[in-house]
Coordinates of C-alpha atoms and ligand atoms in Angstrom, one line a residue:
M1 CA 16.2 20.3 21.1
I2 CA 16.9 19.8 17.4
E3 CA 15.7 20.8 14.1
V4 CA 13.2 18.6 11.7
D5 CA 16.2 18.1 9.4
E6 CA 18.7 16.9 11.6
A7 CA 16.3 15.0 12.9
L8 CA 15.2 13.3 9.9
R9 CA 18.9 12.7 9.0
L10 CA 19.3 10.7 12.4
I11 CA 16.3 8.6 11.7
E12 CA 17.6 7.6 8.3
A13 CA 21.1 6.6 9.6
A14 CA 19.5 4.3 12.4
A15 CA 16.8 3.0 9.7
V16 CA 18.1 -0.2 7.9
P17 CA 16.2 -2.5 5.5
L18 CA 14.9 -5.5 7.0
P19 CA 16.2 -8.8 5.6
P20 CA 13.7 -10.2 2.6
R21 CA 11.8 -13.0 3.8
R22 CA 9.9 -15.7 2.1
Q23 CA 6.7 -14.8 2.6
R24 CA 3.0 -15.5 1.3
L25 CA 2.2 -13.7 -2.0
L26 CA -0.5 -11.4 -0.8
D27 CA 1.8 -10.3 2.3
A28 CA 4.1 -9.0 -0.1
C29 CA 1.8 -6.8 -1.8
G30 CA 3.4 -3.1 -2.4
F31 CA 6.7 -4.1 -1.4
A32 CA 9.7 -5.2 -3.9
L33 CA 11.0 -9.0 -4.8
A34 CA 14.2 -10.0 -3.7
E35 CA 14.1 -13.0 -6.1
P36 CA 12.5 -13.3 -9.1
V37 CA 9.3 -15.4 -9.9
V38 CA 9.7 -18.0 -12.5
S39 CA 6.6 -19.7 -14.1
D40 CA 6.1 -23.7 -13.8
V41 CA 3.6 -23.2 -16.5
D42 CA 3.3 -21.9 -20.1
S43 CA 0.7 -19.0 -20.7
P44 CA -1.8 -19.9 -22.0
P45 CA -1.0 -23.5 -21.0
W46 CA -3.1 -24.5 -24.2
D47 CA -4.5 -23.5 -26.9
R48 CA -7.5 -21.0 -25.3
A49 CA -10.7 -20.2 -27.1
M50 CA -11.2 -16.2 -26.7
M51 CA -14.5 -16.1 -28.3
D52 CA -17.9 -17.9 -27.9
G53 CA -18.5 -19.8 -31.0
F54 CA -17.6 -22.5 -32.9
A55 CA -13.8 -24.0 -33.4
V56 CA -13.2 -24.7 -36.9
R57 CA -10.3 -25.7 -39.4
G58 CA -9.0 -22.5 -41.3
G59 CA -8.7 -24.7 -44.4
D60 CA -12.4 -25.2 -44.7
V61 CA -13.3 -21.5 -44.0
A62 CA -10.6 -20.7 -46.6
A63 CA -12.2 -22.8 -49.1
A64 CA -15.4 -21.1 -49.0
A65 CA -13.8 -17.9 -50.1
G66 CA -15.9 -15.6 -48.0
G67 CA -18.9 -17.2 -48.1
V68 CA -21.0 -19.8 -46.1
V69 CA -19.3 -22.8 -44.8
E70 CA -21.7 -25.7 -43.4
L71 CA -20.1 -27.7 -40.8
D72 CA -21.2 -30.6 -38.3
V73 CA -20.7 -30.1 -34.8
V74 CA -18.7 -32.5 -33.5
V75 CA -18.3 -31.8 -29.6
D76 CA -19.5 -29.1 -26.8
L77 CA -17.0 -27.5 -25.1
A78 CA -17.5 -25.3 -22.0
A79 CA -14.3 -24.0 -20.2
G80 CA -12.9 -26.5 -18.1
D81 CA -14.2 -29.7 -20.8
V82 CA -11.4 -31.3 -22.4
T83 CA -12.2 -33.8 -25.3
T84 CA -10.3 -36.4 -27.1
I85 CA -12.3 -36.1 -30.1
V86 CA -10.4 -34.2 -33.2
V87 CA -12.1 -31.9 -35.7
G88 CA -12.0 -33.4 -39.0
S89 CA -12.2 -31.8 -42.4
G90 CA -16.2 -30.5 -42.5
G91 CA -16.4 -30.7 -38.9
C92 CA -16.1 -27.9 -36.1
A93 CA -16.7 -27.8 -32.2
R94 CA -19.1 -25.6 -30.3
I95 CA -16.9 -24.0 -27.8
M96 CA -17.2 -21.5 -25.0
T97 CA -14.5 -18.6 -24.1
G98 CA -12.0 -20.0 -22.2
A99 CA -12.0 -23.8 -23.1
P100 CA -8.9 -25.3 -24.8
L101 CA -9.1 -25.8 -28.7
P102 CA -9.8 -29.6 -30.1
A103 CA -7.3 -31.1 -32.0
G104 CA -7.6 -30.3 -35.4
A105 CA -9.6 -27.3 -35.1
D106 CA -7.1 -23.8 -35.7
A107 CA -9.5 -20.7 -35.2
V108 CA -12.9 -19.6 -33.8
I109 CA -15.8 -18.3 -35.4
P110 CA -17.7 -16.0 -33.4
V111 CA -21.5 -17.4 -32.6
E112 CA -22.7 -13.9 -34.0
C113 CA -21.4 -15.1 -37.5
A114 CA -23.8 -18.3 -37.5
L115 CA -26.8 -17.9 -39.8
D116 CA -30.2 -19.2 -40.3
G117 CA -30.9 -19.6 -36.6
T118 CA -28.1 -22.2 -36.4
A119 CA -26.3 -20.4 -33.3
A120 CA -27.5 -22.7 -31.0
T121 CA -26.6 -25.6 -32.4
H122 CA -24.7 -28.4 -30.2
A123 CA -23.0 -31.6 -30.9
G124 CA -24.7 -33.8 -33.5
G125 CA -26.4 -30.8 -35.7
R126 CA -24.9 -28.9 -38.4
V127 CA -24.2 -25.0 -37.9
R128 CA -24.1 -22.6 -40.8
L129 CA -21.3 -20.0 -40.6
R130 CA -20.3 -16.8 -42.2
D131 CA -17.3 -14.5 -41.1
E132 CA -16.4 -12.1 -43.5
R133 CA -13.1 -10.8 -41.7
F134 CA -11.9 -14.5 -41.0
R135 CA -8.3 -14.3 -40.4
P136 CA -6.3 -17.4 -39.8
G137 CA -5.5 -18.5 -36.4
Q138 CA -8.2 -15.6 -35.2
H139 CA -9.7 -15.8 -31.6
V140 CA -7.3 -18.0 -30.2
A141 CA -4.3 -17.7 -27.8
R142 CA -2.0 -19.8 -28.7
R143 CA -0.1 -22.0 -25.8
G144 CA 3.2 -20.2 -24.6
T145 CA 2.8 -16.9 -26.1
A146 CA 2.4 -14.5 -23.2
F147 CA 5.1 -16.7 -21.3
Q148 CA 6.7 -20.3 -21.0
A149 CA 7.3 -22.5 -18.5
G150 CA 11.0 -21.8 -17.1
A151 CA 10.7 -18.0 -17.9
E152 CA 11.4 -15.6 -15.4
V153 CA 8.0 -13.5 -15.4
L154 CA 9.1 -11.1 -12.6
A155 CA 12.4 -9.8 -12.2
S156 CA 14.0 -9.2 -8.7
G157 CA 13.2 -5.5 -7.3
T158 CA 9.6 -5.7 -9.0
V159 CA 7.2 -3.8 -6.9
L160 CA 4.3 -6.1 -6.5
G161 CA 1.4 -4.2 -7.4
A162 CA -2.3 -6.1 -8.4
A163 CA -1.2 -6.9 -11.8
E164 CA 2.1 -8.5 -10.7
I165 CA 0.3 -10.4 -7.9
G166 CA -1.9 -11.9 -10.3
L167 CA 0.9 -12.6 -12.5
A168 CA 2.6 -14.6 -10.0
A169 CA -0.2 -16.4 -8.8
E170 CA -0.6 -17.5 -12.5
A171 CA 3.0 -18.6 -12.8
G172 CA 2.5 -20.5 -9.6
A173 CA 4.1 -18.5 -7.0
T174 CA 1.9 -18.9 -3.8
H175 CA 5.1 -17.8 -1.9
V176 CA 7.6 -15.2 -2.7
V177 CA 11.3 -13.9 -1.6
A178 CA 10.6 -10.0 -1.0
A179 CA 11.2 -7.2 1.5
C180 CA 8.9 -7.3 4.1
R181 CA 6.3 -5.4 5.6
P182 CA 7.6 -3.7 8.6
R183 CA 5.6 -4.7 11.9
V184 CA 4.9 -1.8 14.2
A185 CA 4.0 -2.1 17.9
I186 CA 1.8 0.6 19.1
L187 CA 1.3 1.4 22.4
S188 CA -1.1 4.0 24.0
T189 CA 0.3 5.4 27.5
G190 CA -1.7 7.4 29.7
S191 CA -3.4 6.6 33.2
E192 CA -6.4 8.8 32.0
L193 CA -7.0 6.6 28.8
V194 CA -9.9 4.6 27.8
P195 CA -10.9 2.4 25.1
P196 CA -12.9 4.5 22.2
A197 CA -16.0 1.9 23.1
A198 CA -16.0 3.4 26.6
T199 CA -17.9 6.5 27.6
P200 CA -15.1 8.6 29.2
A201 CA -15.9 9.6 32.7
F202 CA -14.8 13.0 34.3
G203 CA -11.1 13.1 33.5
Q204 CA -11.0 10.1 31.1
T205 CA -9.9 10.6 27.6
R206 CA -10.5 7.9 24.7
N207 CA -7.5 6.5 23.3
S208 CA -7.7 8.1 19.5
N209 CA -3.6 7.8 18.9
G210 CA -4.2 3.9 19.0
P211 CA -6.4 3.5 16.1
M212 CA -4.9 6.4 14.3
L213 CA -1.5 5.3 14.0
A214 CA -2.6 1.7 13.0
A215 CA -4.6 3.3 10.5
A216 CA -1.6 5.3 9.3
V217 CA 0.6 2.3 9.6
R218 CA -2.0 -0.2 7.7
L219 CA -2.6 2.6 4.8
L220 CA 1.3 2.4 4.2
G221 CA 1.0 -1.5 3.8
A222 CA 2.9 -1.9 6.9
E223 CA 1.7 -4.2 9.8
P224 CA 0.4 -2.9 12.7
I225 CA 0.2 -4.3 16.0
P226 CA -1.9 -2.6 18.6
L227 CA -0.8 -3.3 22.2
G228 CA -3.8 -1.1 23.7
L229 CA -3.4 1.0 26.6
V230 CA -1.2 1.2 29.5
A231 CA -1.4 3.6 32.7
D232 CA 1.7 5.9 33.8
R233 CA 2.8 3.2 35.9
P234 CA 6.8 2.2 35.6
E235 CA 6.2 -1.7 35.9
A236 CA 3.4 -1.4 33.7
L237 CA 4.9 0.9 31.2
R238 CA 8.4 -1.5 31.3
A239 CA 6.4 -4.9 30.7
A240 CA 4.2 -3.3 27.9
V241 CA 7.5 -1.7 26.3
A242 CA 9.5 -5.2 26.5
Q243 CA 6.4 -6.7 24.3
G244 CA 6.6 -3.8 22.0
L245 CA 10.2 -4.2 21.5
A246 CA 9.9 -7.5 19.4
A247 CA 8.5 -5.6 17.0
D248 CA 10.6 -3.7 14.1
V249 CA 9.2 -0.3 15.3
L250 CA 7.7 0.6 18.4
L251 CA 5.2 3.8 18.5
L252 CA 4.6 4.8 21.7
S253 CA 1.9 7.9 22.1
G254 CA 2.2 9.9 25.2
G255 CA 4.5 10.4 28.2
V256 CA 7.3 12.0 26.7
S257 CA 6.8 15.6 27.8
A258 CA 8.1 17.4 30.8
G259 CA 5.2 16.2 33.2
D260 CA 5.8 14.6 36.6
L261 CA 4.4 11.3 34.9
D262 CA 6.2 11.6 31.4
L263 CA 7.7 8.2 32.1
V264 CA 8.4 7.0 28.9
P265 CA 12.2 8.1 28.4
G266 CA 13.3 6.9 31.7
V267 CA 11.7 3.3 31.1
L268 CA 13.1 3.2 27.4
A269 CA 16.2 3.5 29.0
L270 CA 15.9 0.8 31.7
C271 CA 14.7 -1.2 28.7
G272 CA 17.7 -0.8 27.1
V273 CA 16.7 1.8 24.3
E274 CA 19.5 3.7 23.4
Q275 CA 18.2 7.8 22.7
V276 CA 19.1 9.3 19.5
F277 CA 17.1 12.6 20.0
H278 CA 14.5 13.9 22.1
K279 CA 12.5 16.9 21.4
V280 CA 12.5 18.5 17.8
R281 CA 12.1 22.7 16.7
H282 CA 8.5 22.0 15.1
K283 CA 5.1 22.0 16.2
P284 CA 2.8 20.5 16.9
G285 CA 5.0 17.7 18.2
K286 CA 7.9 19.1 20.0
P287 CA 8.3 16.4 22.5
L288 CA 9.1 13.9 20.0
W289 CA 11.4 11.0 21.1
F290 CA 13.1 8.8 19.3
G291 CA 15.8 5.9 20.3
V292 CA 16.8 2.4 18.8
Y293 CA 17.0 -0.8 20.6
R294 CA 20.1 -2.9 19.3
R295 CA 20.3 -6.5 18.9
A296 CA 23.3 -8.8 18.6
A297 CA 22.1 -11.0 15.7
A298 CA 19.0 -9.4 14.4
P299 CA 18.2 -5.6 13.2
G300 CA 17.4 -3.7 15.9
T301 CA 13.9 -2.0 16.9
L302 CA 13.5 1.6 16.0
V303 CA 11.7 3.6 19.2
F304 CA 9.7 6.6 18.4
G305 CA 7.7 8.1 21.7
L306 CA 5.6 10.3 20.2
P307 CA 3.7 13.5 21.6
G308 CA 0.2 12.2 23.5
N309 CA -1.8 14.6 21.8
P310 CA -3.4 13.5 18.8
A311 CA -2.2 16.1 16.4
S312 CA 1.0 16.2 17.5
S313 CA 1.2 13.1 17.4
L314 CA 0.2 12.5 13.5
V315 CA 2.4 15.4 12.5
C316 CA 5.2 13.2 14.0
F317 CA 4.2 10.3 12.6
D318 CA 3.8 11.6 9.2
L319 CA 7.1 13.8 9.1
F320 CA 9.3 11.3 11.0
A321 CA 8.2 7.7 11.6
R322 CA 6.8 7.1 8.1
P323 CA 10.2 7.8 6.0
A324 CA 11.6 5.1 8.6
L325 CA 9.0 2.7 7.6
G326 CA 9.9 3.2 4.1
I327 CA 13.2 2.5 4.5
L328 CA 12.6 -0.7 7.1
G329 CA 10.5 -1.8 3.8
G330 CA 13.3 -1.7 1.6
K331 CA 12.0 1.2 -0.3
P332 CA 14.1 3.9 -1.9
R333 CA 15.5 6.3 0.8
D334 CA 13.1 8.8 0.4
A335 CA 10.2 6.8 -0.9
W336 CA 7.9 7.3 2.3
H337 CA 8.8 10.9 2.6
L338 CA 5.8 13.1 2.2
P339 CA 6.6 15.0 -0.9
R340 CA 6.7 18.9 -0.6
A341 CA 5.4 21.9 -3.1
R342 CA 4.7 25.3 -3.1
A343 CA 0.8 26.4 -3.1
R344 CA -1.0 29.8 -2.9
L345 CA -2.5 30.7 0.3
T346 CA -6.3 30.9 -0.1
A347 CA -6.5 32.6 3.2
P348 CA -4.2 33.9 5.7
A349 CA -2.0 31.4 7.8
K350 CA 0.0 32.6 11.0
A351 CA 3.7 31.4 11.7
A352 CA 5.1 30.6 15.1
A353 CA 7.7 32.7 16.7
D354 CA 10.1 30.2 17.9
R355 CA 9.2 26.6 15.8
P356 CA 8.3 26.0 12.2
V357 CA 4.6 24.9 12.2
Y358 CA 2.8 22.4 10.2
L359 CA -0.9 23.8 10.0
P360 CA -3.5 21.5 8.2
C361 CA -4.9 22.4 5.0
R362 CA -6.6 21.3 2.0
L363 CA -4.6 21.6 -1.4
A364 CA -6.9 21.5 -4.7
G365 CA -5.5 22.5 -8.4
P366 CA -2.9 21.6 -10.7
P367 CA 0.3 20.9 -9.4
D368 CA 1.8 24.0 -11.1
A369 CA -1.1 26.1 -9.3
L370 CA -1.8 24.3 -6.1
E371 CA -4.0 26.1 -3.6
A372 CA -3.9 25.7 0.0
T373 CA -6.7 26.5 2.6
P374 CA -5.8 26.6 6.0
L375 CA -8.2 24.4 8.0
P376 CA -9.7 25.7 11.0
W377 CA -7.9 23.9 14.0
T378 CA -7.7 24.4 17.8
G379 CA -4.5 23.5 18.7
S380 CA -2.3 19.8 19.2
S381 CA -5.6 18.3 20.9
D382 CA -7.9 19.0 18.0
L383 CA -8.0 16.3 15.4
R384 CA -10.9 17.7 13.9
G385 CA -8.9 20.1 11.9
F386 CA -6.8 17.3 10.4
A387 CA -9.9 15.2 9.0
G388 CA -9.8 15.9 5.4
A389 CA -6.7 17.6 5.1
N390 CA -4.6 16.5 2.3
G391 CA -1.5 18.3 3.5
Y392 CA 0.3 20.7 5.8
V393 CA 1.2 24.3 5.3
A394 CA 4.7 24.3 6.5
L395 CA 5.7 27.8 7.7
P396 CA 9.2 28.9 9.0
A397 CA 9.7 30.4 12.6
N398 CA 9.3 34.0 11.7
G399 CA 5.9 34.7 13.6
K400 CA 4.1 36.6 10.6
V401 CA 0.9 36.5 9.3
H402 CA 0.9 34.9 5.7
E403 CA -1.5 36.8 3.7
A404 CA -4.0 35.3 1.2
G405 CA -2.4 35.1 -2.3
T406 CA 1.2 34.7 -0.8
E407 CA 3.2 31.5 -1.8
V408 CA 4.6 29.1 0.9
D409 CA 6.0 25.5 1.3
V410 CA 3.5 22.6 1.7
V411 CA 3.7 19.2 2.9
L412 CA 1.6 16.7 0.6
R413 CA -0.4 14.0 2.7
P414 CA -1.7 11.1 0.5
Ligands
AMP1 P1 1.4 13.4 27.7 O1 1.9 13.5 26.1 O2 1.3 12.1 27.8 O3 1.2 14.7 28.2 O4 -0.2 13.6 26.7 C1 -0.6 14.9 26.5 C2 -2.0 15.0 25.9 O5 -2.4 13.7 25.1 C3 -2.8 15.1 27.1 O6 -4.0 15.6 27.1 C4 -3.4 13.1 27.3 O7 -4.6 13.2 27.7 C5 -3.4 13.4 25.8 N1 -3.5 11.7 24.9 C6 -2.4 11.3 25.7 N2 -2.5 10.0 24.8 C7 -3.6 10.0 24.2 C8 -4.1 9.0 23.4 N3 -3.7 7.7 23.2 N4 -5.3 9.5 22.6 C9 -6.1 10.5 22.7 N5 -5.4 11.5 23.5 C10 -4.2 10.9 24.3
MG2 MG1 0.6 10.9 29.8

């Protein structure tokens, strides 16, 4: 049995960033570019009207010196319309936001500035306009002022959030070269397990770990590959593990403790997965197993044998699998570590005598005055206490009751 920090160190030593991959833009959401995005167009691509109104020649308006200008509407332009008509002196275009400015025009007067009921004037009519705050070039986004064709709009290393994805799309990048979302196979082991849709018969247990782990993986932006259930039979388990080893990470749950049918470590060994450690001194989740499946040419598969009890599985995922997924996904080494902080207990919390314990809690208050309320929790098979938990109270192995008001270590869960 090893300590939590040692387990983390071994996991971090085994985890290597996946090679960047050319992928669909949206698949790279949340991950860093490995090559810059270069635009194939100017932005705006042409002089674009930014208001609904009338496209005018600034000279005509200047000549009116703040007074009323009366102009002939020579063309109607909605977004998407183009014209070869040139706006000459004394003319204007009725124009909607997003339309290209016609040749000759260089500013837009908002429709609200039309006088004497002329706001609805279309091509062929005359409009009377007064814009007391008129500035040359107003309400026009000029071609190429945001960026120009050939410009690097996103540097290598940029993490793709919503704005960056939008910008890349505007720049014509349907695919990007970026760090990849780790693909995470999830396999629930146990002959007693039935799918969530089934009503469990006496002795059966619903597979809650499968959906829970898939959700945890998805929330990180990695890609869950649910492999479903497998019974505690070596041959069946071996076939399912072989399938899971095609992924970047294999998360198994169940079958890693000391029972007669805890077959997972043995089957993993038969499948060629090298054990790195088995059992960590913490609670819940002591039976955690970790190993690596190495391949000649490609990166290996990290294999986590998580305990079957759902709360133990979740804590092990949070503490150990999460940071590994971050490293695989090309994140800074501790990016996906759950952050730690100090908080004041609002109710007593009891430490275990033999191992550090992680108790589900509700954290509230400002970062410098956090309060931790332990949630009612009956033990490692009980997920109810974890629903709504946004942290763990992390207590050292001293068997003490930590009274309300004492300051303790906490782990923040997003
Ligand atoms: P094990 O680690 O296989 O000894 O399982 C420990 C406990 O967790 C047993 O009560 C199992 O029935 C339960 N368990 C195992 N796998 C799951 C799962 N996927 N979902 C819910 N409970 C599970
Ligand atoms: Mg089992």
